[in-house]
Amino acid sequence: MRAEWDSVLEKVLLQQERQNLIVLFELLLTEEERSAVAGRLKVFQTLLQGEMSQRQIAQEYQISIATITRCSNYLKHMSLQQREGIKQLIL
């Protein structure tokens, strides 16, 4: 399965136009999946900023507590160096 995921990443990286990325992601992901990915990114960004509780995040962005908890647990298991790298990447 790793080879297939690498192929997806290559296709994404080859795109230089925003419209091409939109078309590619619409092809690969349903509207619900795109929404879930966007929501998860928002959760990670908000958790890393550290200004809102999990309940506040759930209310503000209409995201399940289960999703927020999974994201929070993922961050908790990272080293400080990894978390800083993620901050640089998504904030």
XYZ file of N, CA, C and O in Angstrom:
364
model
N 0.825 -1.198 0.000
C 0.000 0.000 0.000
C 0.868 1.260 0.000
O 0.455 2.283 -0.499
N 2.056 1.181 0.557
C 2.937 2.346 0.622
C 3.270 2.871 -0.774
O 3.290 4.078 -1.001
N 3.512 1.973 -1.719
C 3.841 2.402 -3.085
C 2.682 3.179 -3.693
O 2.896 4.166 -4.398
N 1.463 2.762 -3.412
C 0.304 3.471 -3.957
C 0.188 4.873 -3.348
O -0.134 5.826 -4.040
N 0.433 4.987 -2.043
C 0.370 6.298 -1.401
C 1.461 7.213 -1.951
O 1.231 8.391 -2.190
N 2.653 6.665 -2.165
C 3.738 7.453 -2.760
C 3.340 7.969 -4.139
O 3.662 9.097 -4.507
N 2.606 7.160 -4.889
C 2.132 7.575 -6.204
C 1.162 8.749 -6.089
O 1.224 9.699 -6.881
N 0.289 8.703 -5.092
C -0.642 9.810 -4.863
C 0.139 11.076 -4.524
O -0.133 12.147 -5.084
N 1.101 10.953 -3.625
C 1.903 12.121 -3.249
C 2.633 12.714 -4.446
O 2.706 13.940 -4.596
N 3.157 11.858 -5.301
C 3.844 12.342 -6.502
C 2.899 13.141 -7.394
O 3.263 14.190 -7.918
N 1.680 12.632 -7.582
C 0.694 13.344 -8.416
C 0.378 14.714 -7.812
O 0.257 15.705 -8.532
N 0.240 14.762 -6.495
C -0.052 16.033 -5.826
C 1.118 16.998 -5.989
O 0.928 18.165 -6.333
N 2.319 16.504 -5.778
C 3.497 17.369 -5.862
C 3.755 17.895 -7.270
O 4.342 18.964 -7.431
N 3.312 17.176 -8.269
C 3.521 17.606 -9.655
C 2.623 18.774 -10.062
O 2.911 19.463 -11.034
N 1.568 19.004 -9.321
C 0.615 20.049 -9.685
C 1.146 21.421 -9.306
O 1.554 21.638 -8.177
N 1.144 22.320 -10.266
C 1.620 23.673 -10.008
C 0.476 24.690 -9.992
O 0.664 25.822 -9.578
N -0.670 24.280 -10.434
C -1.828 25.175 -10.484
C -2.860 24.759 -9.440
O -3.170 23.578 -9.301
N -3.389 25.738 -8.740
C -4.414 25.483 -7.725
C -5.608 24.739 -8.320
O -6.118 23.795 -7.724
N -6.048 25.140 -9.502
C -7.203 24.507 -10.136
C -6.947 23.021 -10.397
O -7.838 22.200 -10.254
N -5.728 22.673 -10.776
C -5.389 21.267 -10.991
C -5.462 20.478 -9.688
O -5.908 19.325 -9.674
N -5.031 21.089 -8.583
C -5.149 20.424 -7.288
C -6.600 20.225 -6.899
O -6.972 19.182 -6.368
N -7.418 21.225 -7.160
C -8.849 21.106 -6.867
C -9.440 19.934 -7.631
O -10.142 19.093 -7.065
N -9.154 19.860 -8.922
C -9.668 18.769 -9.754
C -9.167 17.426 -9.229
O -9.942 16.461 -9.103
N -7.894 17.337 -8.905
C -7.320 16.084 -8.429
C -7.968 15.636 -7.119
O -8.369 14.478 -6.974
N -8.106 16.558 -6.167
C -8.717 16.188 -4.893
C -10.204 15.894 -5.028
O -10.735 15.042 -4.307
N -10.890 16.556 -5.936
C -12.292 16.217 -6.183
C -12.425 14.829 -6.787
O -13.394 14.123 -6.541
N -11.448 14.437 -7.557
C -11.429 13.103 -8.138
C -11.142 12.037 -7.074
O -11.783 10.992 -7.037
N -10.204 12.327 -6.199
C -9.740 11.330 -5.236
C -10.565 11.253 -3.955
O -10.619 10.203 -3.321
N -11.174 12.371 -3.561
C -11.877 12.435 -2.282
C -13.314 12.901 -2.469
O -13.563 13.810 -3.255
N -14.216 12.308 -1.721
C -15.600 12.780 -1.734
C -15.671 14.120 -1.002
O -14.731 14.509 -0.290
N -16.773 14.811 -1.139
C -16.977 16.081 -0.435
C -16.842 15.862 1.074
O -16.214 16.669 1.779
N -17.389 14.779 1.563
C -17.310 14.464 2.992
C -15.861 14.235 3.429
O -15.434 14.703 4.494
N -15.089 13.541 2.619
C -13.681 13.294 2.945
C -12.871 14.589 2.918
O -12.029 14.817 3.794
N -13.133 15.446 1.939
C -12.432 16.727 1.877
C -12.767 17.576 3.105
O -11.893 18.224 3.691
N -14.019 17.542 3.503
C -14.448 18.273 4.687
C -13.772 17.719 5.942
O -13.338 18.486 6.819
N -13.661 16.406 6.027
C -13.006 15.777 7.179
C -11.532 16.159 7.245
O -11.006 16.451 8.327
N -10.855 16.170 6.112
C -9.436 16.550 6.071
C -9.279 18.008 6.497
O -8.412 18.345 7.309
N -10.128 18.880 5.984
C -10.070 20.299 6.346
C -10.341 20.485 7.841
O -9.670 21.281 8.511
N -11.306 19.736 8.357
C -11.618 19.812 9.781
C -10.472 19.337 10.639
O -10.127 19.958 11.655
N -9.849 18.251 10.231
C -8.715 17.724 10.992
C -7.554 18.726 10.996
O -6.922 18.940 12.026
N -7.297 19.358 9.868
C -6.244 20.373 9.818
C -6.564 21.507 10.783
O -5.699 21.970 11.531
N -7.819 21.947 10.789
C -8.238 23.028 11.682
C -8.050 22.618 13.136
O -7.601 23.422 13.969
N -8.370 21.372 13.461
C -8.200 20.882 14.834
C -6.724 20.917 15.220
O -6.368 21.426 16.289
N -5.853 20.388 14.368
C -4.423 20.398 14.675
C -3.915 21.828 14.855
O -3.168 22.122 15.789
N -4.321 22.724 13.966
C -3.875 24.121 14.071
C -4.322 24.726 15.399
O -3.537 25.368 16.097
N -5.570 24.500 15.740
C -6.129 25.091 16.959
C -5.498 24.482 18.209
O -5.172 25.204 19.156
N -5.296 23.162 18.207
C -4.645 22.526 19.347
C -3.225 23.051 19.527
O -2.795 23.309 20.660
N -2.502 23.211 18.444
C -1.123 23.691 18.532
C -1.057 25.135 19.016
O -0.091 25.534 19.663
N -2.081 25.918 18.718
C -2.112 27.306 19.207
C -2.390 27.337 20.712
O -2.004 28.279 21.391
N -3.082 26.307 21.206
C -3.296 26.156 22.639
C -4.202 27.181 23.286
O -4.120 27.402 24.493
N -5.078 27.792 22.520
C -5.925 28.852 23.065
C -7.363 28.417 23.332
O -8.119 29.172 23.935
N -7.729 27.212 22.906
C -9.107 26.747 23.079
C -9.107 25.339 23.658
O -8.232 24.531 23.357
N -10.125 25.054 24.475
C -10.286 23.698 24.994
C -10.867 22.810 23.887
O -11.374 23.308 22.865
N -10.823 21.504 24.115
C -11.383 20.587 23.134
C -12.878 20.836 22.944
O -13.384 20.795 21.827
N -13.569 21.120 24.006
C -15.009 21.396 23.897
C -15.275 22.673 23.096
O -16.195 22.734 22.299
N -14.459 23.684 23.307
C -14.610 24.920 22.542
C -14.352 24.674 21.058
O -15.065 25.206 20.209
N -13.343 23.877 20.760
C -13.041 23.548 19.365
C -14.230 22.826 18.736
O -14.639 23.146 17.617
N -14.791 21.869 19.462
C -15.938 21.106 18.957
C -17.112 22.026 18.645
O -17.748 21.911 17.591
N -17.390 22.947 19.550
C -18.513 23.871 19.344
C -18.229 24.854 18.209
O -19.093 25.093 17.366
N -17.052 25.421 18.206
C -16.706 26.453 17.226
C -16.698 25.923 15.797
O -17.163 26.593 14.885
N -16.157 24.714 15.615
C -15.955 24.200 14.258
C -16.861 23.023 13.901
O -16.710 22.443 12.824
N -17.773 22.673 14.801
C -18.707 21.570 14.540
C -17.960 20.272 14.201
O -18.243 19.603 13.211
N -16.979 19.942 15.037
C -16.162 18.747 14.857
C -16.362 17.869 16.085
O -16.439 18.364 17.208
N -16.429 16.568 15.869
C -16.700 15.649 16.973
C -15.561 15.636 17.989
O -14.395 15.796 17.639
N -15.941 15.422 19.236
C -14.963 15.293 20.313
C -14.023 14.116 20.018
O -12.827 14.187 20.306
N -14.536 13.053 19.409
C -13.706 11.886 19.091
C -12.573 12.272 18.144
O -11.418 11.862 18.341
N -12.876 13.054 17.127
C -11.847 13.504 16.187
C -10.820 14.383 16.894
O -9.607 14.229 16.699
N -11.298 15.275 17.718
C -10.399 16.179 18.440
C -9.503 15.388 19.389
O -8.296 15.640 19.472
N -10.072 14.397 20.062
C -9.292 13.565 20.973
C -8.232 12.778 20.227
O -7.077 12.682 20.680
N -8.569 12.236 19.057
C -7.579 11.506 18.260
C -6.426 12.429 17.856
O -5.253 12.053 17.951
N -6.757 13.628 17.419
C -5.712 14.589 17.035
C -4.855 14.963 18.244
O -3.622 15.019 18.145
N -5.499 15.210 19.365
C -4.787 15.577 20.586
C -3.852 14.450 21.028
O -2.685 14.700 21.379
N -4.334 13.226 21.002
C -3.502 12.086 21.386
C -2.317 11.927 20.447
O -1.214 11.590 20.877
N -2.541 12.159 19.175
C -1.455 12.077 18.196
C -0.361 13.090 18.544
O 0.823 12.764 18.562
N -0.766 14.312 18.857
C 0.205 15.348 19.223
C 0.927 15.009 20.524
O 2.123 15.257 20.659
N 0.219 14.424 21.481
C 0.814 14.084 22.774
C 1.923 13.053 22.635
O 2.839 13.023 23.456
N 1.846 12.210 21.626
C 2.845 11.162 21.449
C 4.038 11.615 20.587
O 4.934 10.828 20.322
N 4.032 12.856 20.192
C 5.152 13.405 19.415
C 6.200 13.979 20.354
O 5.877 14.470 21.440
N 7.435 13.972 19.886
C 8.481 14.662 20.628
C 8.273 16.170 20.447
O 7.564 16.608 19.533
N 8.915 16.933 21.305
C 8.827 18.391 21.203
C 9.341 18.862 19.844
O 8.757 19.754 19.223
N 10.397 18.232 19.366
C 10.970 18.583 18.063
C 9.967 18.300 16.938
O 9.804 19.112 16.019
N 9.283 17.173 17.006
C 8.275 16.850 15.992
C 7.124 17.850 16.024
O 6.654 18.300 14.984
N 6.672 18.201 17.229
C 5.580 19.179 17.348
C 5.976 20.530 16.765
O 5.179 21.182 16.099
N 7.203 20.953 16.998
C 7.674 22.221 16.445
C 7.717 22.153 14.921
O 7.376 23.121 14.244
N 8.126 21.020 14.397
C 8.126 20.838 12.944
C 6.731 20.920 12.364
O 6.509 21.544 11.319
N 5.773 20.306 13.048
C 4.371 20.347 12.615
C 3.847 21.778 12.684
O 3.152 22.247 11.781
N 4.198 22.495 13.748
C 3.780 23.900 13.851
C 4.262 24.702 12.653
O 3.516 25.481 12.068
N 5.529 24.517 12.306
C 6.102 25.235 11.167
C 5.373 24.876 9.871
O 5.200 25.714 8.992
N 4.942 23.650 9.783
C 4.296 23.153 8.574
C 2.878 23.679 8.405
O 2.476 24.022 7.299
N 2.112 23.764 9.497
C 0.676 24.041 9.336
C 0.188 25.354 9.966
O -0.967 25.722 9.766
N 1.034 26.038 10.714
C 0.564 27.308 11.295
C 1.033 28.489 10.468
O 1.977 28.478 9.773
